[in-house]
Tab-separated table of C-alpha atoms in Angstrom:
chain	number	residue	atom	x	y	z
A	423	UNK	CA	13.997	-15.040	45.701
A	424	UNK	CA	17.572	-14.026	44.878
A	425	UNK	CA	18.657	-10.938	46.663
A	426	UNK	CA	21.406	-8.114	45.005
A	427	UNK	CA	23.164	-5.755	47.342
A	428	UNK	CA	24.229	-3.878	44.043
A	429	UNK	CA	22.878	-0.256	43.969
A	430	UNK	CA	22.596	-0.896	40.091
A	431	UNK	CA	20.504	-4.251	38.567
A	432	UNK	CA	18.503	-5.669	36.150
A	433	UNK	CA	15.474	-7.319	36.174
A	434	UNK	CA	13.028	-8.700	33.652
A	435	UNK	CA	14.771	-6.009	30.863
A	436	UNK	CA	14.995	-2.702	32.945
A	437	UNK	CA	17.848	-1.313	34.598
A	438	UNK	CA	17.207	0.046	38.393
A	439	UNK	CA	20.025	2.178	39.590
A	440	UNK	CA	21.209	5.626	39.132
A	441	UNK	CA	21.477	7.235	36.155
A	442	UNK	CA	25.500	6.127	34.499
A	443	UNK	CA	23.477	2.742	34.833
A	444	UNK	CA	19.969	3.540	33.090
A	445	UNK	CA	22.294	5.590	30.832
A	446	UNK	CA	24.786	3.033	30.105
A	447	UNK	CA	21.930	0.065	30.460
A	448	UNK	CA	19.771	2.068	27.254
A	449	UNK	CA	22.821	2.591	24.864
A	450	UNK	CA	23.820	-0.939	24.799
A	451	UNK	CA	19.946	-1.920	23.989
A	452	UNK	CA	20.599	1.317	21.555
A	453	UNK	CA	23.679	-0.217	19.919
A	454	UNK	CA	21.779	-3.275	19.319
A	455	UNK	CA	19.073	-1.615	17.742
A	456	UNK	CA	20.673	0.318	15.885
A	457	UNK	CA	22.755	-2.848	13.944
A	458	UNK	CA	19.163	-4.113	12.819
A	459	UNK	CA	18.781	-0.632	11.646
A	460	UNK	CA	21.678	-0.829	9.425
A	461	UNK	CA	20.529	-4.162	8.109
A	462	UNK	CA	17.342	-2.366	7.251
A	463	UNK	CA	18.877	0.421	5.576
A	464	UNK	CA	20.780	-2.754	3.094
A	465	UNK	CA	17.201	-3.889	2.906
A	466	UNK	CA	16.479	-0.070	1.445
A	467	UNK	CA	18.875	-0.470	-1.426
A	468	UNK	CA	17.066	-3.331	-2.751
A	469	UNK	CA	13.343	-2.547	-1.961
A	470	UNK	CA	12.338	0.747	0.182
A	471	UNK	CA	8.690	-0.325	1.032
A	472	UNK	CA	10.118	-3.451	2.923
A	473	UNK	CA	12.519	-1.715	4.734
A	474	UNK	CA	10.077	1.451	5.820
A	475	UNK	CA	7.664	-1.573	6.682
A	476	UNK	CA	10.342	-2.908	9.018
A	477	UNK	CA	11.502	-0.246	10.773
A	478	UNK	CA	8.257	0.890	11.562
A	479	UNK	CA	7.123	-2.806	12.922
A	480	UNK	CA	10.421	-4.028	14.086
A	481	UNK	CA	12.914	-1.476	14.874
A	482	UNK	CA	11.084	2.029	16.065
A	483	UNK	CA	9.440	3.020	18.527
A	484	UNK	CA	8.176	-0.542	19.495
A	485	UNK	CA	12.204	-1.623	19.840
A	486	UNK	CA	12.486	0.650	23.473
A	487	UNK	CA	8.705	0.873	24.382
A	488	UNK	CA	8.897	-1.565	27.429
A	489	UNK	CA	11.712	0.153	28.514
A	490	UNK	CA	10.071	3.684	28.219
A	491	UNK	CA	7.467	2.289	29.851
A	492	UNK	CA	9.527	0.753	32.948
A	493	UNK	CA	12.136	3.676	33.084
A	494	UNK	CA	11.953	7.301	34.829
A	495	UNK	CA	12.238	9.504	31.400
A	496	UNK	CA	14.978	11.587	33.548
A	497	UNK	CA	17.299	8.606	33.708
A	498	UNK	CA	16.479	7.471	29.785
A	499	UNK	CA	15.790	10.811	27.840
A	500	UNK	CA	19.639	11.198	26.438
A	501	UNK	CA	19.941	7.750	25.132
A	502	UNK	CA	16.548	7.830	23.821
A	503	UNK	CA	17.191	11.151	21.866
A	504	UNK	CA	20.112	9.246	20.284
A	505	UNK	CA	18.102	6.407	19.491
A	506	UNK	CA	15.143	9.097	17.755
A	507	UNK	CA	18.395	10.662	15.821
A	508	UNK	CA	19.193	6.975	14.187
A	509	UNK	CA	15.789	5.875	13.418
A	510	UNK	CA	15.470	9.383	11.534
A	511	UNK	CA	19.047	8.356	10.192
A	512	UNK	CA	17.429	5.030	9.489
A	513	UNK	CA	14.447	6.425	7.578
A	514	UNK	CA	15.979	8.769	4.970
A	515	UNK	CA	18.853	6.975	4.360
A	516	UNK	CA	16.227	3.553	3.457
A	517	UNK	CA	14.069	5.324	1.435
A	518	UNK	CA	16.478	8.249	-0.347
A	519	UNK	CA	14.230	10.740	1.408
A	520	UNK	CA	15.979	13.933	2.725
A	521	UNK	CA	14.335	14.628	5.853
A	522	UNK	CA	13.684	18.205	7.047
A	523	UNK	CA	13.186	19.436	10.599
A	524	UNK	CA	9.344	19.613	9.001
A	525	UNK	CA	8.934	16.573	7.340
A	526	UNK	CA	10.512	14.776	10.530
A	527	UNK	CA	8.238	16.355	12.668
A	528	UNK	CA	5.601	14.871	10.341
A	529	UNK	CA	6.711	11.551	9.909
A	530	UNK	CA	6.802	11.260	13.915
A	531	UNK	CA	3.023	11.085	14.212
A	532	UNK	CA	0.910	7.918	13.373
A	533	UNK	CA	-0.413	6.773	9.906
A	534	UNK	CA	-3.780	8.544	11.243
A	535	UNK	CA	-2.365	11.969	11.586
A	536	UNK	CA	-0.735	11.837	8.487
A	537	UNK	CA	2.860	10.625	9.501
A	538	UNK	CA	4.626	7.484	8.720
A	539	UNK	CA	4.404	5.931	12.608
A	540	UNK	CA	7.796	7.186	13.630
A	541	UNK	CA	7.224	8.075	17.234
A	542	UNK	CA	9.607	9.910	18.866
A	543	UNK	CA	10.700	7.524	22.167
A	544	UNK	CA	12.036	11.329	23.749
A	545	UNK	CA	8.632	12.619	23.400
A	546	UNK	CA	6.200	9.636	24.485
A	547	UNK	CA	8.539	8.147	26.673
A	548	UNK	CA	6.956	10.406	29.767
A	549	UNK	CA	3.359	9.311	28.676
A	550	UNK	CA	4.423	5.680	28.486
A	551	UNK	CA	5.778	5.966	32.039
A	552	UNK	CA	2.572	7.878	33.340
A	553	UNK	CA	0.279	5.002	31.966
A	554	UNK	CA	2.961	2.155	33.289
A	555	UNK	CA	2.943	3.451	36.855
A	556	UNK	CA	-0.854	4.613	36.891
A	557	UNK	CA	-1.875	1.104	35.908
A	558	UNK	CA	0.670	-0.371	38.872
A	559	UNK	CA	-1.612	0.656	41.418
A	560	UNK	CA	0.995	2.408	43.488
A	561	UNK	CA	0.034	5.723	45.511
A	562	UNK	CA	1.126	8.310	43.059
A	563	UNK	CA	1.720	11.650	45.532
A	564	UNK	CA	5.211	10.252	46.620
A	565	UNK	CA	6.579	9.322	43.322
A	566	UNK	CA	9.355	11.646	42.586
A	567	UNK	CA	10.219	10.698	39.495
A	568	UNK	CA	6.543	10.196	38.113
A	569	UNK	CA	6.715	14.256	39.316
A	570	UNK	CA	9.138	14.598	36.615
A	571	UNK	CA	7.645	12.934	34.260
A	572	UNK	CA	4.407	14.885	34.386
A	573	UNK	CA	6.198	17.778	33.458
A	574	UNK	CA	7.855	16.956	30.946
A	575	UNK	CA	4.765	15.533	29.228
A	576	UNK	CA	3.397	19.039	29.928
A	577	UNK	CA	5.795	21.052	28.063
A	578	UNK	CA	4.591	19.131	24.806
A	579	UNK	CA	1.121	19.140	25.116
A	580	UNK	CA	-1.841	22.025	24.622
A	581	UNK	CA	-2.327	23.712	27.870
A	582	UNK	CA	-6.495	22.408	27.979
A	583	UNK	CA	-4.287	18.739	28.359
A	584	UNK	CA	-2.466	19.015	30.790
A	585	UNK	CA	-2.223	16.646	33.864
A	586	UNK	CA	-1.172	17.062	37.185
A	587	UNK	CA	-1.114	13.860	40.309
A	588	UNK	CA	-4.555	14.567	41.453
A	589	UNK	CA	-6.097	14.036	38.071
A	590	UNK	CA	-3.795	10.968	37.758
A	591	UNK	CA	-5.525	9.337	40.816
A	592	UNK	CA	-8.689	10.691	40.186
A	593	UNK	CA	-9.104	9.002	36.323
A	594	UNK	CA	-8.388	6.589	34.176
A	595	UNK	CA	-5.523	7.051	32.348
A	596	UNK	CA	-3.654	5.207	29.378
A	597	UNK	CA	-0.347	5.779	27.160
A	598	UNK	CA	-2.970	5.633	23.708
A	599	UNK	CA	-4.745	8.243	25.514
A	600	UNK	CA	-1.862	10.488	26.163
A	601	UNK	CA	0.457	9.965	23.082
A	602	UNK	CA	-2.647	11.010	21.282
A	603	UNK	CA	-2.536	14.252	23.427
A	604	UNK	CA	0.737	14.577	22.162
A	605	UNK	CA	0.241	13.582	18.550
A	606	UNK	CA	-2.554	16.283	18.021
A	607	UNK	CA	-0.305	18.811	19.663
A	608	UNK	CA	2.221	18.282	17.126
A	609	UNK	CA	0.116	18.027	14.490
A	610	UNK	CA	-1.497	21.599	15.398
A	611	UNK	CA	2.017	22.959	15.980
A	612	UNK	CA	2.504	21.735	11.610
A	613	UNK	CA	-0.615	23.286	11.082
A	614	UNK	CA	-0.402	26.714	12.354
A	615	UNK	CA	3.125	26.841	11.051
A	616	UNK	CA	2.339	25.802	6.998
A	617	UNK	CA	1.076	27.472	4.025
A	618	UNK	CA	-2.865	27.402	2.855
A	619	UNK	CA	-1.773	24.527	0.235
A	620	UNK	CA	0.414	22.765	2.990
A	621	UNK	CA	-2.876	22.836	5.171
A	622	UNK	CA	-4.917	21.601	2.408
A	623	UNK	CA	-2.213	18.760	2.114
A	624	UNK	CA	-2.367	18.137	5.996
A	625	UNK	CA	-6.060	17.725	6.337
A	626	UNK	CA	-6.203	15.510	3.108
A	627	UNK	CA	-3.502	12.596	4.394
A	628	UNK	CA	-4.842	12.747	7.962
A	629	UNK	CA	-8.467	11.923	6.571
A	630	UNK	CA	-9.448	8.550	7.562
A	631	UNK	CA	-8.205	5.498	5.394
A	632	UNK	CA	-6.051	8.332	3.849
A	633	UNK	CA	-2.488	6.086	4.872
A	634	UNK	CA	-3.984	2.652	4.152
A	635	UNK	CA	-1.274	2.580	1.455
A	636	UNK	CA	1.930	2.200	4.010
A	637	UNK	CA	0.229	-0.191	5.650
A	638	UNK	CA	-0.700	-3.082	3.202
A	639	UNK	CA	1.547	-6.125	3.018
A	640	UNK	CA	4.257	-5.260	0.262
A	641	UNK	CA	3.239	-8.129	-1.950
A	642	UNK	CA	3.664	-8.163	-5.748
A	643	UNK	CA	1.458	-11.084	-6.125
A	644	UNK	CA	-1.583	-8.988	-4.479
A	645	UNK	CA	-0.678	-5.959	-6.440
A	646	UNK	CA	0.412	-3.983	-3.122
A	647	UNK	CA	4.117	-3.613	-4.501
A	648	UNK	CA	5.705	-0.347	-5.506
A	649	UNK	CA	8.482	0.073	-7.460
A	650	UNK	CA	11.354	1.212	-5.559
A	651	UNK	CA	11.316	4.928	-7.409
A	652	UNK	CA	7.836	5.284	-7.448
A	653	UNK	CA	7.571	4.440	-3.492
A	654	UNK	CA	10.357	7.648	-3.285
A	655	UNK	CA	8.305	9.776	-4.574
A	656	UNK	CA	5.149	8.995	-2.855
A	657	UNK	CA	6.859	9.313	0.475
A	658	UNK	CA	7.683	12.427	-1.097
A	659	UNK	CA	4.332	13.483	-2.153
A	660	UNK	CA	3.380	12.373	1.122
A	661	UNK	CA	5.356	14.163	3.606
A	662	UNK	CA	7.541	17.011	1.543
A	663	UNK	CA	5.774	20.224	0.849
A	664	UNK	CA	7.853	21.021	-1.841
A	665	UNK	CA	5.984	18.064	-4.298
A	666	UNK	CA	2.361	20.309	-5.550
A	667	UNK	CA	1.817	18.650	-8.628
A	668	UNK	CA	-1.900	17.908	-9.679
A	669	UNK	CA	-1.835	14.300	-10.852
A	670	UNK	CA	-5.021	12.781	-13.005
A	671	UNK	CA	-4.516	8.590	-12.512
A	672	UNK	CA	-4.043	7.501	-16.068
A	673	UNK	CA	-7.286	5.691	-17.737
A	674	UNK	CA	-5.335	1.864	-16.876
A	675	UNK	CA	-5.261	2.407	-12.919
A	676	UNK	CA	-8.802	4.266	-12.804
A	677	UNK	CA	-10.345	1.124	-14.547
A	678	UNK	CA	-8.103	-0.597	-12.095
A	679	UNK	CA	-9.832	0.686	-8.742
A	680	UNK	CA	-13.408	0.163	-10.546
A	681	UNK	CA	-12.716	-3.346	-11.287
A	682	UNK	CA	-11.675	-3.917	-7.784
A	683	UNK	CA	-13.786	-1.870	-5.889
A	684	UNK	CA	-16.709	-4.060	-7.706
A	685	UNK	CA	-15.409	-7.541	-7.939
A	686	UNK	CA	-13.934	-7.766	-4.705
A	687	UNK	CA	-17.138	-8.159	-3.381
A	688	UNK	CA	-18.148	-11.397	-4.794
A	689	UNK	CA	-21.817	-10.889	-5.002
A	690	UNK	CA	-22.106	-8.347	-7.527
A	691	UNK	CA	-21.952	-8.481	-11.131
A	692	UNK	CA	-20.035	-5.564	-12.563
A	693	UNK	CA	-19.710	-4.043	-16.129
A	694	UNK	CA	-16.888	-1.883	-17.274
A	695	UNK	CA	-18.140	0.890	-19.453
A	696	UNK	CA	-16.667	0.292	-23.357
A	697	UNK	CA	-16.828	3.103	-25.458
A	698	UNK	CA	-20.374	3.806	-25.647
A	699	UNK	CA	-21.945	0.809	-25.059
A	700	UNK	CA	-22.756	1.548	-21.893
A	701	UNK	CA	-26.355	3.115	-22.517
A	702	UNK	CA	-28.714	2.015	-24.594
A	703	UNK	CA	-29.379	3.276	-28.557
A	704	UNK	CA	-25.483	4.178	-28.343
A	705	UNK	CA	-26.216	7.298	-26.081
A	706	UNK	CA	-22.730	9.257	-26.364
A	707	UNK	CA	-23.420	10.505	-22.405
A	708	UNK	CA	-21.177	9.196	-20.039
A	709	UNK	CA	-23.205	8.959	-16.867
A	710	UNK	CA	-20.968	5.804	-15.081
A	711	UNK	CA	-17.570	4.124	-15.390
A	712	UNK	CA	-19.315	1.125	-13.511
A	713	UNK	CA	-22.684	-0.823	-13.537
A	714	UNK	CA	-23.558	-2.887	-10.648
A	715	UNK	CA	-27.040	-4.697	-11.134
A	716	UNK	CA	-29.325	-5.325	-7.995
A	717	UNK	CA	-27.412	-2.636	-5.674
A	718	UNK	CA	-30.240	-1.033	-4.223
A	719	UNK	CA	-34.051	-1.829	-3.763
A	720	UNK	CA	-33.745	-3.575	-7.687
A	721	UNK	CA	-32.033	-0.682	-9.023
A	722	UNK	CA	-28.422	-0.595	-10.553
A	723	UNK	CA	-25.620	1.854	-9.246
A	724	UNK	CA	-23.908	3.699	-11.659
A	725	UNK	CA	-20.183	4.110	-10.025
A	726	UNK	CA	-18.280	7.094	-11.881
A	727	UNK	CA	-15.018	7.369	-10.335
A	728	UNK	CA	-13.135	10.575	-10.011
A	729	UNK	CA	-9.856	12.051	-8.956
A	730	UNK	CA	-9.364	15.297	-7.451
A	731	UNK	CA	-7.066	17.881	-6.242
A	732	UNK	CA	-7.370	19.424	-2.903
A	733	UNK	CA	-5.433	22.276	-4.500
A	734	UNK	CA	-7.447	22.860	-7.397
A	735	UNK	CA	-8.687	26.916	-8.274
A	736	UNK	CA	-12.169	25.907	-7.390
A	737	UNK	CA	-11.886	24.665	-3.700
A	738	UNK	CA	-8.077	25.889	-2.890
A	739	UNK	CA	-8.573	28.381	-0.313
A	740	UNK	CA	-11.340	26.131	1.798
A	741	UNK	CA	-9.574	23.142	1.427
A	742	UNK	CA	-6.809	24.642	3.686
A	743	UNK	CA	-9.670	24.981	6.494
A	744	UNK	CA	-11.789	21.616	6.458
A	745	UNK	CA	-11.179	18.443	5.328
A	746	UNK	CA	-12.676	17.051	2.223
A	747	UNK	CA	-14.016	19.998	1.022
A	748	UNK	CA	-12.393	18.857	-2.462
A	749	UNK	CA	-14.208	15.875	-2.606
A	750	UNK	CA	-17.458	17.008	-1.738
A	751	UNK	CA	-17.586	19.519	-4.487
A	752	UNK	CA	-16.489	17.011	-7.217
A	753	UNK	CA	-19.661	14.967	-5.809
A	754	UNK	CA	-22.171	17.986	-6.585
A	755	UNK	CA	-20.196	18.386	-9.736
A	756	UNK	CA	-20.903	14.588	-10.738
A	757	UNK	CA	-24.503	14.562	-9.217
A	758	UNK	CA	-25.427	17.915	-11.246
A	759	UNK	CA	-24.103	15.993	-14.576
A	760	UNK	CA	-25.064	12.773	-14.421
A	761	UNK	CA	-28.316	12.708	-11.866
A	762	UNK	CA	-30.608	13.288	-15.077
A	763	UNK	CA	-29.498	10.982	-17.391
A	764	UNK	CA	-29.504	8.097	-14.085
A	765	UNK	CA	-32.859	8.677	-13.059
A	766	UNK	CA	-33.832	8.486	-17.296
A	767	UNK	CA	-32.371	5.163	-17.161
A	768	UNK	CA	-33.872	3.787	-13.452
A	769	UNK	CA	-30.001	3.563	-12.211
A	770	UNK	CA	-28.816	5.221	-8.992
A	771	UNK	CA	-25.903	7.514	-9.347
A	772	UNK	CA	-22.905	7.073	-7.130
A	773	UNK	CA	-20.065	9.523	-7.572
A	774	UNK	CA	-17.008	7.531	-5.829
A	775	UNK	CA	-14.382	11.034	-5.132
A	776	UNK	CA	-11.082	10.808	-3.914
A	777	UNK	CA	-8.594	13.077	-3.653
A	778	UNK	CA	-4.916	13.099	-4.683
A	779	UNK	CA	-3.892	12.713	-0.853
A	780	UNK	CA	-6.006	9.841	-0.694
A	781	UNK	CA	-8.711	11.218	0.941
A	782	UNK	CA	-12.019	9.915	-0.214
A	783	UNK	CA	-15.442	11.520	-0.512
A	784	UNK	CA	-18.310	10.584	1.769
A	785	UNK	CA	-20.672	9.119	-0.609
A	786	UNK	CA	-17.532	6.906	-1.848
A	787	UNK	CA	-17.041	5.656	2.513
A	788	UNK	CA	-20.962	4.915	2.675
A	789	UNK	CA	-20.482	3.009	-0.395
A	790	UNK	CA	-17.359	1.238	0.418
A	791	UNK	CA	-19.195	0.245	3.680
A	792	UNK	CA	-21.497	-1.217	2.179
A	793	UNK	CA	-19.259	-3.397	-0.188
A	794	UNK	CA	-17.476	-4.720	2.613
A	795	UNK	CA	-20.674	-5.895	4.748
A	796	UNK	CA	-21.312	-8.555	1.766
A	797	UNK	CA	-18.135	-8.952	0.814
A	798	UNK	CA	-17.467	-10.213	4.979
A	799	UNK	CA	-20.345	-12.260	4.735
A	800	UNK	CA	-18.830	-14.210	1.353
A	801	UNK	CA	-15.376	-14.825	3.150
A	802	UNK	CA	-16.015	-14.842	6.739
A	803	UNK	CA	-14.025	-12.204	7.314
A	804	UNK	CA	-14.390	-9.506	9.769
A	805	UNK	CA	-16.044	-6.179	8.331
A	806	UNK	CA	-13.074	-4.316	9.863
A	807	UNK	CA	-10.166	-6.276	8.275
A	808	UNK	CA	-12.387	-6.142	4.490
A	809	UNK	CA	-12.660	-2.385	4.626
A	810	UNK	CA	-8.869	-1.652	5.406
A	811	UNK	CA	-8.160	-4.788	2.451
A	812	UNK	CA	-10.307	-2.119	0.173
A	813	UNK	CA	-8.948	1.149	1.275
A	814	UNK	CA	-5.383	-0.450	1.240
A	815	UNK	CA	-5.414	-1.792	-2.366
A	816	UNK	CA	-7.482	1.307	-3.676
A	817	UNK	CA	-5.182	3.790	-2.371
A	818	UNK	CA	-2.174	1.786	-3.281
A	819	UNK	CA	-3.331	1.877	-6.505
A	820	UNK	CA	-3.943	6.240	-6.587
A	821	UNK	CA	-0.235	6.073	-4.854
A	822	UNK	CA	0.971	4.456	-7.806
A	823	UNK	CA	-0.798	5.807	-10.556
A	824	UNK	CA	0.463	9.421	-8.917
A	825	UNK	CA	3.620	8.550	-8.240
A	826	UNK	CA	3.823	7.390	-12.387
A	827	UNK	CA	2.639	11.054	-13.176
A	828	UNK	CA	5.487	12.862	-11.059
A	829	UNK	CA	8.176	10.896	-12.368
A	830	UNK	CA	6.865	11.471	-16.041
A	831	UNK	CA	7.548	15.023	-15.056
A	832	UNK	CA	10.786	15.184	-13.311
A	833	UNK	CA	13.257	16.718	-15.306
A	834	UNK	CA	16.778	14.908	-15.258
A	835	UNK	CA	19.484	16.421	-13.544
């Protein structure tokens, strides 16, 4: 093995010295970084979605993350908060978003939460370093510098999560576990400080499958592609209080998610409902937008599709409180009309809700389950990969079709 009498070296990636060196060592890494950043932000110009696509996959947080991992956070923090300053830098100057200390906050947490995946390396670089050296195996009491970095990841967290050495030897600890420590601490610290219809908004994006739109593949050919103005204003919509509009989607993109909720899975015949051909003897009730024959014990499923506001009069003050609560009352609403006039006709009704955020109602994820069981069997795909393949083109679709109604609205300047 090669020996270094150097107080300062590298090895395998991470600098081990004092802190000019870790300091110095970072920033070049930085400056490298940060020239794919400005090639992204060219990308931008041309096509947003790419460009948000790659700096979330190929120039964020994943760019430094073996060295946040590998580094004491006390020798790293100062370059790293430069390097969070570009990517945010990076982010609105890609996607012609103006980014306030709120909606930055926002976009920092994961697609899950309701963010845009733009981790913040100052923040989770002590819970990447806690994970690296818990999973070394070294004895943790004489660590100075893991010391450090335990509390710093305590200043950011909710005092019922914090750590200390003992329970670091004592349990099993991982950097998913911890970030997400820190990503619900953030998200609560959003939470307590927004408005009833910002709260509303909140609970609505962070519901599952709510972010499936940023991240499908941006493909035309599959129909995942935005236009470059209408992906502005979703990321708007998305992450910018300021945007309360209450969007319907427009009668061509609500066929649109019928036709491909149904025919995606392979197995099951589908038929559109036509003016009033739907029911028999030219019955001028509308209890379905969709027919699918055979989808339960013999009996067809009448699909009626609806969009809904999360800040609508009726559920506007609960909706700031618990998730879905939108959703579920459209449901009743759809049950209570059509439940009659399903039953008269031996069909099962199915009222597939989602809301304007993108999250969906529960009887629409049973449902959507389901679909993707057969439709994994046809292809030989994995269950998982079909469901976020249906949740990804649906809400791309409700992105679009919303983003169409703000921009129909926008008065020029």
């Amino acid at each position: 093995m090669k020996q270094s009498h150097q107080p300062n070296i590298e090895i395998l990636g991470i600098p081990i010295g004092d802190l000019d060196f870790c300091t110095t060592f970072i920033s070049h890494k930085h400056g490298l970084a940060k020239q794919l950043m400005l090639q992204i932000e060219e990308v931008g110009a041309l096509d947003p979605q790419v460009a948000l696509m790659l700096l979330l996959t190929c120039s964020g947080f994943c760019k430094l993350s073996h060295l946040a991992r590998a580094t004491p956070p006390s020798l790293s923090v100062k370059a790293l908060e430069l390097f969070d300053q570009d990517v945010r830098s990076c982010l609105s100057q890609s996607t012609l978003v103006d980014l306030t200390d709120v909606s930055w906050n926002q976009a920092q947490l994961i697609l899950s939460r309701g963010g845009l995946g733009m981790r913040s390396l100052m923040l989770h670089a002590p819970a990447a370093y806690i994970a690296s050296v818990c999973s070394s195996g070294y004895g943790l009491q004489s660590l100075t510098h893991l010391t450090h970095a335990v509390e710093m990841f305590n200043v950011c967290v909710a005092p019922a999560d914090k750590i200390s050495l003992d329970s670091l030897a004592s349990s099993n600890i991982n950097q998913k576990m911890l970030s997400s420590k820190l990503d619900d601490y953030q998200l609560q610290g959003i939470f307590n400080r927004s408005s009833v219809a910002d709260r509303a908004r909140l609970l609505s994006i962070s519901a599952p499958h709510s972010s499936s739109w940023l991240s499908v593949v941006p493909s035309e050919g599959l129909g995942l592609h935005f236009e470059p103005n209408q992906y502005n204003v979703a990321l708007k919509w998305w992450i910018l209080s300021w945007i309360h509009l209450r969007p319907r989607a427009n009668e061509g993109e609500t066929q649109f998610i019928a036709i491909t909720c149904c025919e995606m899975c392979l197995q099951i015949p589908v038929k559109l409902e036509v003016g009033n051909n739907l029911t028999p003897d030219h019955d001028h009730s509308r209890p379905a937008d969709v027919l699918v024959h055979n989808w339960s014990l013999g009996k067809p499923a009448a699909f009626d599709f609806c969009v809904t506001s999360p800040l609508n009069s009726l559920t506007y003050s609960e909706a700031g409180v618990s998730s879905g609560v939108a959703a579920q009352a459209s449901e009743i609403r759809k049950h209570n009309s059509n439940d009659a006039k399903c039953v008269e006709l031996g069909w099962v009704c199915i009222p597939l809700v989602v809301e304007t955020y993108g999250a969906w109602g529960q009887e629409a994820v049973k449902t959507f389950a389901q679909l993707a069981s057969r439709l994994a069997i046809a292809c030989s795909k994995p269950k998982s990969v079909v469901i976020n393949e249906i949740y990804g083109r649906l809400n791309t679709c409700l992105m679009r079709s919303i983003s169409s109604a703000i921009l129909t609205r926008i008065v020029p300047s």
